[in-house]
mmCIF file of N, CA and C in Angstrom:
data_model
loop_
_atom_site.group_PDB
_atom_site.id
_atom_site.type_symbol
_atom_site.label_atom_id
_atom_site.label_comp_id
_atom_site.label_asym_id
_atom_site.label_seq_id
_atom_site.Cartn_x
_atom_site.Cartn_y
_atom_site.Cartn_z
ATOM 1 N N MET A 25 -19.403 -4.042 -23.912
ATOM 2 C CA MET A 25 -18.830 -5.063 -23.506
ATOM 3 C C MET A 25 -17.935 -4.331 -22.600
ATOM 4 N N LEU A 26 -17.590 -3.692 -22.510
ATOM 5 C CA LEU A 26 -17.415 -3.013 -20.589
ATOM 6 C C LEU A 26 -18.042 -2.624 -19.656
ATOM 7 N N ASN A 27 -18.923 -1.777 -20.115
ATOM 8 C CA ASN A 27 -19.953 -2.408 -18.972
ATOM 9 C C ASN A 27 -20.468 -3.802 -18.830
ATOM 10 N N THR A 28 -20.759 -4.327 -19.522
ATOM 11 C CA THR A 28 -21.008 -6.296 -18.878
ATOM 12 C C THR A 28 -19.741 -6.575 -17.663
ATOM 13 N N ILE A 29 -18.351 -6.654 -18.441
ATOM 14 C CA ILE A 29 -17.439 -6.577 -17.584
ATOM 15 C C ILE A 29 -17.686 -6.184 -16.163
ATOM 16 N N LYS A 30 -17.412 -4.757 -16.537
ATOM 17 C CA LYS A 30 -18.019 -4.423 -15.142
ATOM 18 C C LYS A 30 -19.065 -4.574 -13.935
ATOM 19 N N ASN A 31 -20.171 -4.451 -14.660
ATOM 20 C CA ASN A 31 -21.283 -5.466 -13.822
ATOM 21 C C ASN A 31 -20.852 -6.506 -13.432
ATOM 22 N N MET A 32 -20.331 -7.623 -14.091
ATOM 23 C CA MET A 32 -19.888 -9.137 -13.360
ATOM 24 C C MET A 32 -18.852 -8.860 -12.812
ATOM 25 N N LEU A 33 -18.261 -7.676 -12.540
ATOM 26 C CA LEU A 33 -17.056 -7.897 -11.458
ATOM 27 C C LEU A 33 -18.065 -6.973 -10.255
ATOM 28 N N GLY A 34 -18.794 -6.557 -10.243
ATOM 29 C CA GLY A 34 -19.630 -5.679 -9.489
ATOM 30 C C GLY A 34 -18.949 -4.272 -8.901
ATOM 31 N N LEU A 35 -18.822 -3.879 -10.744
ATOM 32 C CA LEU A 35 -18.371 -2.261 -10.479
ATOM 33 C C LEU A 35 -19.027 -1.267 -11.621
ATOM 34 N N GLY A 36 -20.346 -2.344 -11.644
ATOM 35 C CA GLY A 36 -21.287 -1.114 -12.181
ATOM 36 C C GLY A 36 -22.088 0.010 -11.724
ATOM 37 N N ALA A 37 -23.168 0.053 -11.884
ATOM 38 C CA ALA A 37 -23.879 1.285 -11.252
ATOM 39 C C ALA A 37 -24.402 0.532 -9.988
ATOM 40 N N LYS A 38 -24.387 1.182 -9.101
ATOM 41 C CA LYS A 38 -24.872 0.734 -7.463
ATOM 42 C C LYS A 38 -26.459 0.363 -7.811
ATOM 43 N N VAL A 39 -27.263 -1.148 -6.974
ATOM 44 C CA VAL A 39 -28.420 -0.944 -6.824
ATOM 45 C C VAL A 39 -28.881 -0.929 -5.526
ATOM 46 N N ASN A 40 -30.092 -0.101 -5.768
ATOM 47 C CA ASN A 40 -30.490 0.235 -4.339
ATOM 48 C C ASN A 40 -31.272 -0.896 -4.168
ATOM 49 N N TYR A 41 -30.968 -2.515 -3.445
ATOM 50 C CA TYR A 41 -31.864 -3.723 -3.181
ATOM 51 C C TYR A 41 -33.040 -3.161 -1.710
ATOM 52 N N ALA A 42 -32.889 -2.165 -1.001
ATOM 53 C CA ALA A 42 -33.862 -1.915 -0.369
ATOM 54 C C ALA A 42 -35.087 -1.075 -0.849
ATOM 55 N N ASP A 43 -34.824 -0.197 -1.788
ATOM 56 C CA ASP A 43 -35.748 0.192 -2.572
ATOM 57 C C ASP A 43 -36.237 -0.868 -3.423
ATOM 58 N N LEU A 44 -35.797 -1.816 -4.024
ATOM 59 C CA LEU A 44 -36.395 -2.777 -5.184
ATOM 60 C C LEU A 44 -37.396 -3.529 -4.385
ATOM 61 N N VAL A 45 -36.930 -3.560 -3.275
ATOM 62 C CA VAL A 45 -37.805 -4.421 -1.797
ATOM 63 C C VAL A 45 -38.986 -3.612 -1.825
ATOM 64 N N GLN A 46 -38.838 -2.678 -1.405
ATOM 65 C CA GLN A 46 -40.198 -1.772 -0.833
ATOM 66 C C GLN A 46 -40.856 -1.735 -1.783
ATOM 67 N N GLN A 47 -40.556 -1.880 -3.576
ATOM 68 C CA GLN A 47 -41.226 -1.946 -4.438
ATOM 69 C C GLN A 47 -41.802 -3.214 -4.802
ATOM 70 N N GLY A 48 -41.555 -3.771 -4.208
ATOM 71 C CA GLY A 48 -41.898 -5.205 -4.815
ATOM 72 C C GLY A 48 -41.218 -6.029 -5.252
ATOM 73 N N ALA A 49 -39.994 -6.006 -5.409
ATOM 74 C CA ALA A 49 -38.878 -7.178 -5.717
ATOM 75 C C ALA A 49 -39.266 -8.717 -5.006
ATOM 76 N N ILE A 50 -39.068 -9.810 -5.572
ATOM 77 C CA ILE A 50 -38.438 -11.065 -4.802
ATOM 78 C C ILE A 50 -37.448 -11.236 -4.809
ATOM 79 N N ILE A 51 -37.084 -11.618 -3.331
ATOM 80 C CA ILE A 51 -35.608 -12.313 -3.207
ATOM 81 C C ILE A 51 -35.605 -13.723 -3.506
ATOM 82 N N LEU A 52 -34.978 -13.949 -4.284
ATOM 83 C CA LEU A 52 -35.011 -15.467 -4.674
ATOM 84 C C LEU A 52 -33.067 -16.113 -4.541
ATOM 85 N N ASP A 53 -33.637 -16.948 -2.970
ATOM 86 C CA ASP A 53 -32.034 -17.225 -2.741
ATOM 87 C C ASP A 53 -32.237 -18.722 -3.074
ATOM 88 N N VAL A 54 -30.995 -19.483 -4.248
ATOM 89 C CA VAL A 54 -30.708 -20.203 -4.951
ATOM 90 C C VAL A 54 -29.959 -21.218 -4.305
ATOM 91 N N ARG A 55 -29.858 -21.045 -3.033
ATOM 92 C CA ARG A 55 -28.920 -22.423 -2.268
ATOM 93 C C ARG A 55 -29.981 -23.527 -1.612
ATOM 94 N N THR A 56 -29.223 -24.781 -1.343
ATOM 95 C CA THR A 56 -29.745 -26.057 -1.407
ATOM 96 C C THR A 56 -30.809 -25.770 0.154
ATOM 97 N N LYS A 57 -31.762 -26.336 -0.084
ATOM 98 C CA LYS A 57 -32.526 -26.421 1.357
ATOM 99 C C LYS A 57 -32.152 -26.246 2.933
ATOM 100 N N ASN A 58 -31.001 -26.919 2.663
ATOM 101 C CA ASN A 58 -30.438 -27.362 3.952
ATOM 102 C C ASN A 58 -29.772 -25.496 4.628
ATOM 103 N N GLU A 59 -28.477 -25.340 3.063
ATOM 104 C CA GLU A 59 -28.561 -23.998 3.558
ATOM 105 C C GLU A 59 -29.402 -22.915 3.948
ATOM 106 N N TYR A 60 -30.722 -22.844 3.371
ATOM 107 C CA TYR A 60 -31.309 -21.688 3.463
ATOM 108 C C TYR A 60 -32.246 -22.045 5.030
ATOM 109 N N ALA A 61 -32.247 -23.509 5.196
ATOM 110 C CA ALA A 61 -32.468 -23.773 6.696
ATOM 111 C C ALA A 61 -31.792 -23.126 8.067
ATOM 112 N N SER A 62 -30.213 -23.301 7.181
ATOM 113 C CA SER A 62 -29.730 -22.604 8.535
ATOM 114 C C SER A 62 -29.454 -21.183 8.509
ATOM 115 N N GLY A 63 -30.309 -20.097 7.894
ATOM 116 C CA GLY A 63 -30.356 -19.262 7.811
ATOM 117 C C GLY A 63 -30.322 -18.158 6.696
ATOM 118 N N HIS A 64 -31.588 -17.246 6.131
ATOM 119 C CA HIS A 64 -31.985 -16.834 5.069
ATOM 120 C C HIS A 64 -32.565 -15.592 5.339
ATOM 121 N N ILE A 65 -32.882 -14.693 4.137
ATOM 122 C CA ILE A 65 -33.693 -13.519 4.300
ATOM 123 C C ILE A 65 -34.963 -13.418 4.558
ATOM 124 N N LYS A 66 -35.569 -12.808 5.635
ATOM 125 C CA LYS A 66 -37.396 -13.248 5.700
ATOM 126 C C LYS A 66 -37.979 -12.421 4.832
ATOM 127 N N GLY A 67 -38.590 -13.894 4.226
ATOM 128 C CA GLY A 67 -39.476 -13.138 3.318
ATOM 129 C C GLY A 67 -39.268 -13.510 1.693
ATOM 130 N N SER A 68 -37.810 -14.169 1.918
ATOM 131 C CA SER A 68 -37.213 -14.643 0.461
ATOM 132 C C SER A 68 -38.055 -15.928 0.212
ATOM 133 N N VAL A 69 -37.791 -16.377 -1.035
ATOM 134 C CA VAL A 69 -38.063 -17.552 -2.146
ATOM 135 C C VAL A 69 -36.683 -18.651 -2.007
ATOM 136 N N ASN A 70 -37.172 -19.956 -1.591
ATOM 137 C CA ASN A 70 -35.785 -20.602 -2.059
ATOM 138 C C ASN A 70 -36.051 -21.852 -2.673
ATOM 139 N N VAL A 71 -35.688 -21.611 -3.948
ATOM 140 C CA VAL A 71 -35.302 -22.448 -5.093
ATOM 141 C C VAL A 71 -33.818 -22.703 -5.480
ATOM 142 N N SER A 72 -33.468 -23.686 -5.278
ATOM 143 C CA SER A 72 -32.042 -24.078 -5.279
ATOM 144 C C SER A 72 -31.294 -23.877 -7.429
ATOM 145 N N VAL A 73 -30.461 -22.851 -7.510
ATOM 146 C CA VAL A 73 -29.933 -23.090 -8.640
ATOM 147 C C VAL A 73 -29.983 -24.131 -9.631
ATOM 148 N N ASP A 74 -29.988 -25.313 -9.228
ATOM 149 C CA ASP A 74 -29.920 -26.142 -10.011
ATOM 150 C C ASP A 74 -31.279 -26.763 -10.570
ATOM 151 N N GLN A 75 -32.412 -26.309 -9.743
ATOM 152 C CA GLN A 75 -33.771 -27.217 -9.674
ATOM 153 C C GLN A 75 -34.768 -25.643 -10.670
ATOM 154 N N LEU A 76 -33.926 -24.381 -10.632
ATOM 155 C CA LEU A 76 -34.688 -23.211 -10.920
ATOM 156 C C LEU A 76 -35.184 -23.109 -12.565
ATOM 157 N N ALA A 77 -34.494 -23.666 -13.154
ATOM 158 C CA ALA A 77 -34.983 -24.025 -14.625
ATOM 159 C C ALA A 77 -36.272 -24.445 -14.610
ATOM 160 N N LYS A 78 -36.993 -25.715 -13.623
ATOM 161 C CA LYS A 78 -37.686 -26.470 -13.543
ATOM 162 C C LYS A 78 -38.944 -25.503 -12.835
ATOM 163 N N ASN A 79 -38.327 -24.829 -11.909
ATOM 164 C CA ASN A 79 -39.425 -24.333 -11.643
ATOM 165 C C ASN A 79 -39.890 -22.543 -11.922
ATOM 166 N N LEU A 80 -39.456 -22.475 -13.150
ATOM 167 C CA LEU A 80 -39.644 -20.909 -13.683
ATOM 168 C C LEU A 80 -41.192 -20.645 -13.617
ATOM 169 N N SER A 81 -42.367 -21.680 -13.616
ATOM 170 C CA SER A 81 -43.553 -21.195 -12.826
ATOM 171 C C SER A 81 -43.915 -20.512 -12.087
ATOM 172 N N LYS A 82 -43.420 -20.585 -10.555
ATOM 173 C CA LYS A 82 -43.651 -19.992 -9.809
ATOM 174 C C LYS A 82 -42.923 -18.404 -9.986
ATOM 175 N N PHE A 83 -42.579 -18.198 -10.882
ATOM 176 C CA PHE A 83 -42.775 -16.605 -11.375
ATOM 177 C C PHE A 83 -43.345 -16.510 -12.421
ATOM 178 N N PRO A 84 -44.373 -16.644 -12.692
ATOM 179 C CA PRO A 84 -45.419 -16.138 -13.712
ATOM 180 C C PRO A 84 -44.793 -14.900 -14.229
ATOM 181 N N ASP A 85 -44.592 -13.487 -13.965
ATOM 182 C CA ASP A 85 -44.484 -12.249 -14.193
ATOM 183 C C ASP A 85 -43.332 -11.966 -14.409
ATOM 184 N N LYS A 86 -42.723 -12.343 -15.417
ATOM 185 C CA LYS A 86 -41.358 -11.664 -16.410
ATOM 186 C C LYS A 86 -41.100 -10.510 -15.846
ATOM 187 N N SER A 87 -41.883 -9.442 -16.188
ATOM 188 C CA SER A 87 -41.462 -8.497 -15.414
ATOM 189 C C SER A 87 -41.117 -7.998 -13.999
ATOM 190 N N LYS A 88 -41.552 -8.673 -13.248
ATOM 191 C CA LYS A 88 -41.541 -8.247 -11.819
ATOM 192 C C LYS A 88 -40.279 -8.151 -11.056
ATOM 193 N N THR A 89 -39.731 -7.427 -10.788
ATOM 194 C CA THR A 89 -37.884 -7.604 -10.474
ATOM 195 C C THR A 89 -37.822 -8.957 -9.599
ATOM 196 N N ILE A 90 -36.943 -9.564 -9.362
ATOM 197 C CA ILE A 90 -36.110 -10.296 -8.971
ATOM 198 C C ILE A 90 -34.701 -9.869 -8.389
ATOM 199 N N ILE A 91 -34.415 -10.416 -6.997
ATOM 200 C CA ILE A 91 -33.166 -9.954 -6.614
ATOM 201 C C ILE A 91 -32.559 -11.738 -6.453
ATOM 202 N N THR A 92 -31.258 -12.091 -6.671
ATOM 203 C CA THR A 92 -31.108 -13.159 -6.594
ATOM 204 C C THR A 92 -29.906 -13.319 -5.590
ATOM 205 N N CYS A 93 -29.550 -14.151 -4.746
ATOM 206 C CA CYS A 93 -28.682 -14.439 -3.909
ATOM 207 C C CYS A 93 -28.357 -15.834 -3.535
ATOM 208 N N CYS A 94 -27.318 -15.635 -2.988
ATOM 209 C CA CYS A 94 -26.347 -17.496 -2.613
ATOM 210 C C CYS A 94 -25.900 -17.202 -1.303
ATOM 211 N N ALA A 95 -25.022 -18.213 -0.937
ATOM 212 C CA ALA A 95 -23.878 -18.142 0.198
ATOM 213 C C ALA A 95 -22.852 -16.792 -0.542
ATOM 214 N N SER A 96 -22.340 -16.889 -1.490
ATOM 215 C CA SER A 96 -21.147 -16.258 -2.118
ATOM 216 C C SER A 96 -21.500 -15.274 -2.989
ATOM 217 N N GLY A 97 -22.145 -15.209 -4.388
ATOM 218 C CA GLY A 97 -22.400 -14.609 -5.433
ATOM 219 C C GLY A 97 -22.498 -15.450 -6.717
ATOM 220 N N MET A 98 -21.780 -16.533 -6.659
ATOM 221 C CA MET A 98 -21.392 -17.339 -7.954
ATOM 222 C C MET A 98 -22.714 -18.225 -7.960
ATOM 223 N N ARG A 99 -23.321 -18.455 -7.802
ATOM 224 C CA ARG A 99 -24.908 -19.412 -7.723
ATOM 225 C C ARG A 99 -25.894 -18.232 -8.233
ATOM 226 N N SER A 100 -25.560 -16.661 -7.325
ATOM 227 C CA SER A 100 -26.919 -16.310 -7.993
ATOM 228 C C SER A 100 -26.330 -15.542 -9.355
ATOM 229 N N ALA A 101 -25.545 -15.739 -9.203
ATOM 230 C CA ALA A 101 -25.124 -14.974 -11.077
ATOM 231 C C ALA A 101 -25.250 -16.207 -12.318
ATOM 232 N N SER A 102 -25.310 -17.760 -11.753
ATOM 233 C CA SER A 102 -25.964 -18.246 -12.961
ATOM 234 C C SER A 102 -27.304 -18.476 -12.496
ATOM 235 N N ALA A 103 -28.008 -18.155 -11.378
ATOM 236 C CA ALA A 103 -29.311 -17.907 -11.323
ATOM 237 C C ALA A 103 -30.351 -16.743 -12.443
ATOM 238 N N LYS A 104 -29.036 -15.600 -12.292
ATOM 239 C CA LYS A 104 -29.714 -14.389 -12.929
ATOM 240 C C LYS A 104 -29.540 -14.485 -14.548
ATOM 241 N N SER A 105 -28.261 -15.557 -14.733
ATOM 242 C CA SER A 105 -28.563 -15.984 -16.318
ATOM 243 C C SER A 105 -29.647 -16.629 -16.676
ATOM 244 N N ILE A 106 -29.760 -18.003 -15.686
ATOM 245 C CA ILE A 106 -30.963 -18.572 -16.306
ATOM 246 C C ILE A 106 -32.594 -17.569 -16.714
ATOM 247 N N LEU A 107 -32.669 -16.806 -15.151
ATOM 248 C CA LEU A 107 -33.877 -16.022 -15.542
ATOM 249 C C LEU A 107 -33.657 -15.184 -16.805
ATOM 250 N N LYS A 108 -32.964 -14.700 -16.862
ATOM 251 C CA LYS A 108 -32.481 -13.798 -18.165
ATOM 252 C C LYS A 108 -32.754 -14.308 -19.624
ATOM 253 N N SER A 109 -32.001 -15.502 -19.286
ATOM 254 C CA SER A 109 -31.721 -16.326 -20.969
ATOM 255 C C SER A 109 -33.623 -17.108 -20.858
ATOM 256 N N ASN A 110 -34.692 -16.586 -20.083
ATOM 257 C CA ASN A 110 -35.608 -17.031 -20.150
ATOM 258 C C ASN A 110 -36.995 -15.807 -19.799
ATOM 259 N N GLY A 111 -35.872 -15.036 -20.750
ATOM 260 C CA GLY A 111 -37.387 -13.671 -20.302
ATOM 261 C C GLY A 111 -37.996 -13.052 -19.809
ATOM 262 N N TYR A 112 -37.137 -13.675 -18.116
ATOM 263 C CA TYR A 112 -37.250 -12.218 -17.015
ATOM 264 C C TYR A 112 -36.625 -11.110 -16.815
ATOM 265 N N SER A 113 -37.131 -9.904 -17.297
ATOM 266 C CA SER A 113 -36.441 -8.683 -17.887
ATOM 267 C C SER A 113 -35.468 -7.922 -16.172
ATOM 268 N N GLU A 114 -36.536 -7.816 -15.121
ATOM 269 C CA GLU A 114 -35.380 -7.397 -13.814
ATOM 270 C C GLU A 114 -34.879 -8.505 -12.938
ATOM 271 N N VAL A 115 -33.662 -8.355 -13.494
ATOM 272 C CA VAL A 115 -32.845 -9.488 -12.351
ATOM 273 C C VAL A 115 -31.870 -8.972 -12.125
ATOM 274 N N TYR A 116 -31.688 -8.845 -10.747
ATOM 275 C CA TYR A 116 -30.327 -8.546 -9.792
ATOM 276 C C TYR A 116 -29.483 -9.261 -9.581
ATOM 277 N N ASN A 117 -28.216 -9.614 -9.513
ATOM 278 C CA ASN A 117 -27.578 -10.906 -8.887
ATOM 279 C C ASN A 117 -27.360 -10.028 -6.953
ATOM 280 N N GLY A 118 -27.780 -10.286 -6.311
ATOM 281 C CA GLY A 118 -27.525 -10.087 -4.973
ATOM 282 C C GLY A 118 -26.170 -10.014 -3.911
ATOM 283 N N GLY A 119 -26.080 -11.005 -4.988
ATOM 284 C CA GLY A 119 -24.444 -11.719 -4.111
ATOM 285 C C GLY A 119 -24.850 -12.554 -3.010
ATOM 286 N N GLY A 120 -24.177 -12.718 -1.804
ATOM 287 C CA GLY A 120 -24.279 -13.271 -1.099
ATOM 288 C C GLY A 120 -25.323 -12.878 0.097
ATOM 289 N N TRP A 121 -25.777 -13.890 0.563
ATOM 290 C CA TRP A 121 -27.120 -13.118 0.976
ATOM 291 C C TRP A 121 -27.198 -12.672 2.596
ATOM 292 N N THR A 122 -26.350 -13.045 3.327
ATOM 293 C CA THR A 122 -26.097 -12.313 4.410
ATOM 294 C C THR A 122 -25.275 -10.980 4.146
ATOM 295 N N SER A 123 -24.562 -10.455 3.230
ATOM 296 C CA SER A 123 -24.471 -9.219 2.478
ATOM 297 C C SER A 123 -25.314 -7.980 2.017
ATOM 298 N N LEU A 124 -26.044 -9.260 0.978
ATOM 299 C CA LEU A 124 -27.662 -8.567 1.030
ATOM 300 C C LEU A 124 -28.368 -8.392 1.642
ATOM 301 N N ARG A 125 -28.663 -8.771 3.016
ATOM 302 C CA ARG A 125 -29.222 -8.569 4.160
ATOM 303 C C ARG A 125 -29.191 -7.185 4.827
ATOM 304 N N SER A 126 -27.752 -7.276 4.780
ATOM 305 C CA SER A 126 -27.157 -5.810 5.131
ATOM 306 C C SER A 126 -27.725 -4.502 4.517
ATOM 307 N N LYS A 127 -28.262 -4.721 3.166
ATOM 308 C CA LYS A 127 -27.946 -3.368 2.252
ATOM 309 C C LYS A 127 -29.743 -3.013 2.289
ATOM 310 N N LEU A 128 -30.713 -4.278 3.276
ATOM 311 C CA LEU A 128 -32.029 -4.091 2.879
ATOM 312 C C LEU A 128 -32.289 -3.366 4.310
#
């Protein structure tokens, strides 16, 4: 329980996002199309969080690493929950896209 709370607050083990991407992780940006068009991480996939459950077929390999991101980290946390509840095993909340981009 304590580890879950730590992870939710970003106090858990540090994740090396650059390594995950080098190993083939998908960066899933869950902002709206307009937000995404105003700036995004090169190579990321855009599916808004409200459309994610309907578009899981875009991610057929449930063991593939996925890093979610959005504007601040709230929607990406929701997206992580959606993916995990649908059987995706390697999902990380990358938080805000600009912060995530600086870690790559």
